[in-house]
CSV table of C-alpha atoms and ligand atoms in Angstrom, one decimal:
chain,number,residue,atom,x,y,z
A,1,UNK,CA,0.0,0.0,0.0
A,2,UNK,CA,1.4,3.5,-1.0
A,3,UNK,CA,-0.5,6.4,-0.1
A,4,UNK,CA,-0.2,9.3,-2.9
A,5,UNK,CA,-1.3,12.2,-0.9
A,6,UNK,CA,2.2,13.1,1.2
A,7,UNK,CA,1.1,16.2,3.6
A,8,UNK,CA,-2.1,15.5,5.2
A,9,UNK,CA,-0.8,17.2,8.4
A,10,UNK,CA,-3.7,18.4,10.0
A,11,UNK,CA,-5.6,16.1,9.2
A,12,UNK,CA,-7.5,12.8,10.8
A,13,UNK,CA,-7.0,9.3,8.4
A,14,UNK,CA,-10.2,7.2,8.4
A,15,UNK,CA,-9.5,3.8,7.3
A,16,UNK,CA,-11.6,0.7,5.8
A,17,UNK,CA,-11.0,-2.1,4.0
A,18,UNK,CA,-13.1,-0.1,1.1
A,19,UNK,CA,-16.7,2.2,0.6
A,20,UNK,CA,-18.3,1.1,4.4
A,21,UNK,CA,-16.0,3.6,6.4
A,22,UNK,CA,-17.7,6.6,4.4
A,23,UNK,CA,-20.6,5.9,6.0
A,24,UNK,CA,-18.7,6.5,9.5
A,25,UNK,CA,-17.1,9.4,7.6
A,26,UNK,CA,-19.8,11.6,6.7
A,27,UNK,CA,-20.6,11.4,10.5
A,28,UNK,CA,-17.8,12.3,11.4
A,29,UNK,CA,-17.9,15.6,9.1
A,30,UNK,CA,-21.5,16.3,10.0
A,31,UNK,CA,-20.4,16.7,13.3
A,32,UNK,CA,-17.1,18.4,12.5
A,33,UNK,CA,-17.1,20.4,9.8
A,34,UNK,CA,-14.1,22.4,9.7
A,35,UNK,CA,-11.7,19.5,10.5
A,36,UNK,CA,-10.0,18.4,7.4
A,37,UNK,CA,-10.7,14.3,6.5
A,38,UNK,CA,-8.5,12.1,4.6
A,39,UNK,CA,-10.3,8.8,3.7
A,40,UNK,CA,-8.3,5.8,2.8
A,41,UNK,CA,-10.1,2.3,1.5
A,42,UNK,CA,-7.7,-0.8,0.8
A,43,UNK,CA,-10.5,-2.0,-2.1
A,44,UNK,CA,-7.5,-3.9,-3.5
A,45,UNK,CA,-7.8,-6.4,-0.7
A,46,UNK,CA,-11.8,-6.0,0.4
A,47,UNK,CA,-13.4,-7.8,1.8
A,48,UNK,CA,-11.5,-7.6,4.9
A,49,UNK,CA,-13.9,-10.3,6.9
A,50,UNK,CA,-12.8,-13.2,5.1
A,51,UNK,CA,-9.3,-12.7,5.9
A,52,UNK,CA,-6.9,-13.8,8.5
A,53,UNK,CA,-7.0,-12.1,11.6
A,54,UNK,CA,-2.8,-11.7,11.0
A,55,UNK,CA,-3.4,-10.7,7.4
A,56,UNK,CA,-6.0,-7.9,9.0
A,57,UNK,CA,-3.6,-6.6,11.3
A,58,UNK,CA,-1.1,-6.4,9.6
A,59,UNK,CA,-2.7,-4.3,6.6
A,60,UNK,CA,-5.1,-2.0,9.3
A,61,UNK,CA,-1.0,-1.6,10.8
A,62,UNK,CA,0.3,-0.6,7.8
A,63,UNK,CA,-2.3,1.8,6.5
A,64,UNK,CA,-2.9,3.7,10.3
A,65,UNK,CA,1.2,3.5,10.3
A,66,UNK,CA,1.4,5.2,6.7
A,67,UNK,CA,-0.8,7.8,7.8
A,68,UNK,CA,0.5,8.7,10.3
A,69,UNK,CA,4.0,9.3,8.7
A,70,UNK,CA,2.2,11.6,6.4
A,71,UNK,CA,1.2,13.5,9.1
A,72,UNK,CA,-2.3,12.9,10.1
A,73,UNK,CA,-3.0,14.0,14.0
A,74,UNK,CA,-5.4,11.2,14.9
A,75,UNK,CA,-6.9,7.7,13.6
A,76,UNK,CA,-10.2,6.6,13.0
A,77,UNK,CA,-10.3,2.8,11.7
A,78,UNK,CA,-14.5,2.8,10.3
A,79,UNK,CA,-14.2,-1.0,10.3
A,80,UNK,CA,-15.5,-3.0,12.6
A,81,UNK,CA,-13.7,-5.6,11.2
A,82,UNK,CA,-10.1,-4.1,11.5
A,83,UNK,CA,-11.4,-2.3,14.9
A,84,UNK,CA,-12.2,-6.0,16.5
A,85,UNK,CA,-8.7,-7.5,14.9
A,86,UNK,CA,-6.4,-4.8,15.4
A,87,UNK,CA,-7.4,-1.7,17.6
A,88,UNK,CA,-5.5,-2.9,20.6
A,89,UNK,CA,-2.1,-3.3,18.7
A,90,UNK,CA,-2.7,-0.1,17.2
A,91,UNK,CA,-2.8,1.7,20.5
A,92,UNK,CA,0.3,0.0,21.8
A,93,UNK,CA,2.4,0.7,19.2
A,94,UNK,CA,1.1,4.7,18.9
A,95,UNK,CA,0.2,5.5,22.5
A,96,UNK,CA,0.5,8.7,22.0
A,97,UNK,CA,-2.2,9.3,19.1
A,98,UNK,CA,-5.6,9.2,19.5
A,99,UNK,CA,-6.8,6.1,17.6
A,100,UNK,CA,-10.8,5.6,17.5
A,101,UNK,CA,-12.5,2.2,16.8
A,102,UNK,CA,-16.2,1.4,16.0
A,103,UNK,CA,-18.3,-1.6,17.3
A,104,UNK,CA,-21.5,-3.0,16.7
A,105,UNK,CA,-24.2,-0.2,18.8
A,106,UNK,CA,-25.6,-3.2,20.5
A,107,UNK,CA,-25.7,-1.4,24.0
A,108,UNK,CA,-28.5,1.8,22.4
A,109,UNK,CA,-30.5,-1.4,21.4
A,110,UNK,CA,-30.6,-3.4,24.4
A,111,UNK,CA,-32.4,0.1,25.6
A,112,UNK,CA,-35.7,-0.7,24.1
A,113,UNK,CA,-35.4,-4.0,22.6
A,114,UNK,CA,-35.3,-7.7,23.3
A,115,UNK,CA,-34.7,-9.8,20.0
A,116,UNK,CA,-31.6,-7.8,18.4
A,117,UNK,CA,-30.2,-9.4,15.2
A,118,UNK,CA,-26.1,-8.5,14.8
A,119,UNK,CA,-25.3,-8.3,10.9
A,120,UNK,CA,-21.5,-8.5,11.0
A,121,UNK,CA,-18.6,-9.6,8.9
A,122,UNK,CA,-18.2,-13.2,10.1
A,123,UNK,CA,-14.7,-12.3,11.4
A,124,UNK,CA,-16.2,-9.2,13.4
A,125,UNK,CA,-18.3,-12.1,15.3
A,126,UNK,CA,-15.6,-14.3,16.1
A,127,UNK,CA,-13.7,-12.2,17.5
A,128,UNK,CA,-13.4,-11.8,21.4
A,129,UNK,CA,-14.4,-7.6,20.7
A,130,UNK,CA,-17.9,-8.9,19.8
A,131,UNK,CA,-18.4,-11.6,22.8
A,132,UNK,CA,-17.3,-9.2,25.5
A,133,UNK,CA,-19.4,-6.6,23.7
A,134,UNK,CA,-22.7,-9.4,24.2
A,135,UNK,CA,-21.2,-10.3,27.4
A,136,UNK,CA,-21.6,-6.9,28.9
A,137,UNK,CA,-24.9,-5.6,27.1
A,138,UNK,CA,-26.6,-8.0,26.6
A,139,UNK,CA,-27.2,-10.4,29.5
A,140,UNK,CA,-31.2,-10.0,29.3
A,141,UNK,CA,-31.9,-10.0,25.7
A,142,UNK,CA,-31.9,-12.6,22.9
A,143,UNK,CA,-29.4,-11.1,20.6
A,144,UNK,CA,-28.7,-13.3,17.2
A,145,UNK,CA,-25.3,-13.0,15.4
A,146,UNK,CA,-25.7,-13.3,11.8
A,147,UNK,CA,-22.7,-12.7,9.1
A,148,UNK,CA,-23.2,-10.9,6.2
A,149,UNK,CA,-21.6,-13.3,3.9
A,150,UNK,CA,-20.7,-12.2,0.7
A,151,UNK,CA,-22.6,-8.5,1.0
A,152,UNK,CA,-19.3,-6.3,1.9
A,153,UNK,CA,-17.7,-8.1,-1.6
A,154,UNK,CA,-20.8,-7.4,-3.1
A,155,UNK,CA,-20.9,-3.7,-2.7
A,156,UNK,CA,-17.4,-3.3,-3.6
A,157,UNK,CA,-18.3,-4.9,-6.7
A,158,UNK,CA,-20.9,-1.7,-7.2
A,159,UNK,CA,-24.0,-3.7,-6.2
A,160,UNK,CA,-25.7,-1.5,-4.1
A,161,UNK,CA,-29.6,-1.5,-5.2
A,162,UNK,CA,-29.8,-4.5,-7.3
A,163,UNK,CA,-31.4,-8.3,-7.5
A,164,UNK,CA,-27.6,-9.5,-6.1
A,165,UNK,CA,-28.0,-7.9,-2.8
A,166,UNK,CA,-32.1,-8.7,-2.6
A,167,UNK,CA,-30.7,-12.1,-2.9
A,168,UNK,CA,-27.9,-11.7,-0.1
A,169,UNK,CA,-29.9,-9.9,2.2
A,170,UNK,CA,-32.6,-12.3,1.9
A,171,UNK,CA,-30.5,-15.8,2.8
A,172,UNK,CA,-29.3,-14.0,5.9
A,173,UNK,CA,-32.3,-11.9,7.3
A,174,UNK,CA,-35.2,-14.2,6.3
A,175,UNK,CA,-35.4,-16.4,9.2
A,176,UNK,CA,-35.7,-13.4,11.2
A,177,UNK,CA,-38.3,-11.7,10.1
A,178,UNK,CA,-41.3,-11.9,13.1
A,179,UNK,CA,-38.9,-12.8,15.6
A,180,UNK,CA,-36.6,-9.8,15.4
A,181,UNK,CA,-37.6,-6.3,17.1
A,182,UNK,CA,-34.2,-4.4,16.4
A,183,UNK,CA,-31.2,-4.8,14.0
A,184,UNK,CA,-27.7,-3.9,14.0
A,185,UNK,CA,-25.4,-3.0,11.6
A,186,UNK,CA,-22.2,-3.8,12.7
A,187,UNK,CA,-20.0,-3.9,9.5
A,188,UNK,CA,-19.4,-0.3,8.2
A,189,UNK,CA,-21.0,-1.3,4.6
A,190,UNK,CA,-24.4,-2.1,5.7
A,191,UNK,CA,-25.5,1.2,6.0
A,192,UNK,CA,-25.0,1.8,2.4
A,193,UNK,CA,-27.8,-1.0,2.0
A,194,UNK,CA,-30.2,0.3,4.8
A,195,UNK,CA,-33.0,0.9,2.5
A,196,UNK,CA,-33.1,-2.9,1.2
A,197,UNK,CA,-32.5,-4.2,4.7
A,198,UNK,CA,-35.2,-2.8,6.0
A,199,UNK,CA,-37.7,-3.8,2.9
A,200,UNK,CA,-37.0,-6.9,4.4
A,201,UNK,CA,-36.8,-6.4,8.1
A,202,UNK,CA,-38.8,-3.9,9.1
A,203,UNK,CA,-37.1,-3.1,12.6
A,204,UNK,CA,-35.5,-0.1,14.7
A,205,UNK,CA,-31.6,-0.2,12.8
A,206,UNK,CA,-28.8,1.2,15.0
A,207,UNK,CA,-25.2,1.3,13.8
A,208,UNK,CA,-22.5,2.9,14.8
A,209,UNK,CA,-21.3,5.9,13.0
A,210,UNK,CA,-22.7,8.5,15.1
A,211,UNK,CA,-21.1,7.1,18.4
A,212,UNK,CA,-17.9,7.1,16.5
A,213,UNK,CA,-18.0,10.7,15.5
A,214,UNK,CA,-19.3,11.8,19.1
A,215,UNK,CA,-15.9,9.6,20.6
A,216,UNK,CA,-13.6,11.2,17.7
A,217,UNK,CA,-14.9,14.7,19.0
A,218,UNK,CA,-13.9,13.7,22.5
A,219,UNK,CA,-10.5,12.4,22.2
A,220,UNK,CA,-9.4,15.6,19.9
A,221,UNK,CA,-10.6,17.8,22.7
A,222,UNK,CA,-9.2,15.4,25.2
A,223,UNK,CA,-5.7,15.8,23.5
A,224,UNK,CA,-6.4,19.5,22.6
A,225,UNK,CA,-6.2,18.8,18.6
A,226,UNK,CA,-9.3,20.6,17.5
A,227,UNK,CA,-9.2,22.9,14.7
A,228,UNK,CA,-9.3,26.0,14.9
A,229,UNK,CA,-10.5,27.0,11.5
A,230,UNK,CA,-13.5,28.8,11.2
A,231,UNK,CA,-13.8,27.5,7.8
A,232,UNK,CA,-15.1,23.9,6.2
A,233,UNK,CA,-12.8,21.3,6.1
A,234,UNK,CA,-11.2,19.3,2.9
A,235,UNK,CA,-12.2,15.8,2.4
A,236,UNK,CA,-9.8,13.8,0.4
A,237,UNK,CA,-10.5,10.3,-0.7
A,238,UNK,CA,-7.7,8.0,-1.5
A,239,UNK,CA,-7.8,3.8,-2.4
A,240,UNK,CA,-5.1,1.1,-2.4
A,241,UNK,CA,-7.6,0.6,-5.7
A,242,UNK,CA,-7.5,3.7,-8.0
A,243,UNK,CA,-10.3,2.6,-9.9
A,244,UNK,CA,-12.9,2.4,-6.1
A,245,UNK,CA,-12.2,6.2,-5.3
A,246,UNK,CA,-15.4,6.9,-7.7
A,247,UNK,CA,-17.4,4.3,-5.4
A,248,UNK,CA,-16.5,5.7,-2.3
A,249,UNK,CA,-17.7,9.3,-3.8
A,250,UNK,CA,-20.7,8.2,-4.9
A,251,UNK,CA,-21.4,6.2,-1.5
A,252,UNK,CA,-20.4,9.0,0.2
A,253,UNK,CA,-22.1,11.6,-1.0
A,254,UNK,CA,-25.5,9.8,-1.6
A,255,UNK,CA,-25.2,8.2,2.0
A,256,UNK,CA,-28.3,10.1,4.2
A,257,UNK,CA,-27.7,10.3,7.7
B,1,LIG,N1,-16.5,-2.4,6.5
B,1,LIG,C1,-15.9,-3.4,7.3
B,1,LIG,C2,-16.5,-3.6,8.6
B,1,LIG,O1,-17.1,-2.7,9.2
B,1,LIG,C3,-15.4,-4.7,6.6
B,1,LIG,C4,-16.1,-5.3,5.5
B,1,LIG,C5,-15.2,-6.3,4.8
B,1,LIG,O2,-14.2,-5.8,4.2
B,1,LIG,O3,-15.4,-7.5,5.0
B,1,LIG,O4,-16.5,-4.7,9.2
């Protein structure tokens, strides 16, 4: 992975394995506008929650660490997938930076609901992250864990409103429809496919994008990197993919919050 972009001092990386994170980007932008945004997707090796959890670490590593040598003042990884692998290793080896995850928002759904499917990457719900995540939330609620196999691939293929993910969507969520009050999205992708989730299960949807932005706003105060620029912020879009930059545009700016 080479990054092209060589100054982005001043600026916070956000990091996915391709389109999902701009979902957690526009957020993040919403909420504050004057910073300046550099978004990088490794599309060249999406999806990420098929891989190893070694080969995810070491590419999340390598993208946060290339960022950071070009200068960016703090991290956020918009992948549940990398967060759950890697997050922990991140923050050893750059104690010093602010480095934000994001996890499935299953606590804002235990508030109201008992029956709370999880649609993750099947690596995101392997992984410990996830269990102590259940462990802690969810002691009193039925909460069903289902991977979104072959959706994240799927999108980065371009399908985002189309008969290929009707079919995907409906293999996975089908079973749950009448038994499920609540779903969550807990792979930064699905929230690019809201719409067609929903057509098919009908539920509250919680993911966790806004939480991310809210924590991202907290540990720049925290570490006193706020802007100070009265003036809106840059958003640059970058891809170990040339050719996925368009997708992440168009995901980005069609994405409604
Ligand atoms: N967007 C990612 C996530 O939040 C990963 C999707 C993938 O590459 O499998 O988990």
């Amino acid at each position: 992975m080479l990054m092209k972009t060589k100054n982005i001092k001043d600026y916070i990386g956000v990091f996915d394995s391709g389109a999902g994170g701009t979902t957690v980007l526009k957020e993040c932008v919403k909420l504050l506008p004057n910073e300046n945004f550099y978004y990088y997707g490794d599309s060249k090796h999406a999806p990420y929650g098929e891989k190893s959890t070694k080969e995810i670490q070491d590419r999340t590593m390598e993208a946060i660490n290339q960022m950071l040598n070009h200068g960016a003042k703090a991290i956020v990884v918009a992948c549940n997938t990398a967060t759950s692998a890697a997050i922990w290793l991140a923050r050893d080896v750059f104690p010093d930076v602010p480095i934000i995850g994001v996890e499935p928002a299953l606590k804002p759904a235990t508030a109201d609901h008992k029956n709370i499917v999880v649609l993750a990457t099947e690596k995101t719900l392997a992984l410990d992250k996830f269990h102590e995540l259940a462990k802690e939330y969810a002691k009193d609620v039925n909460v069903y864990p289902v991977a979104g196999e072959g959706l994240a691939g799927a999108i980065e293929e371009g399908h985002l409103d189309d008969e290929v993910i009707q079919n995907l969507l409906h293999k996975c969520l089908d079973q749950y429809v009448g038994k499920a009050d609540a779903i969550v999205l807990g792979c930064t992708h699905y929230p690019i496919i809201k719409d067609q989730i929903l057509k098919i299960l009908d539920v509250d949807c919680y993911d966790g994008g806004e939480g991310t932005a809210r924590q991202l706003k907290r540990k720049l105060e925290e570490n006193g990197l706020l802007t100070k620029s009265e003036e809106k912020g840059n958003v640059l879009f970058e891809s170990s993919l040339d050719e996925a930059v368009d997708l992440y545009k168009k995901v980005y700016d069609a994405y409604n919050i």
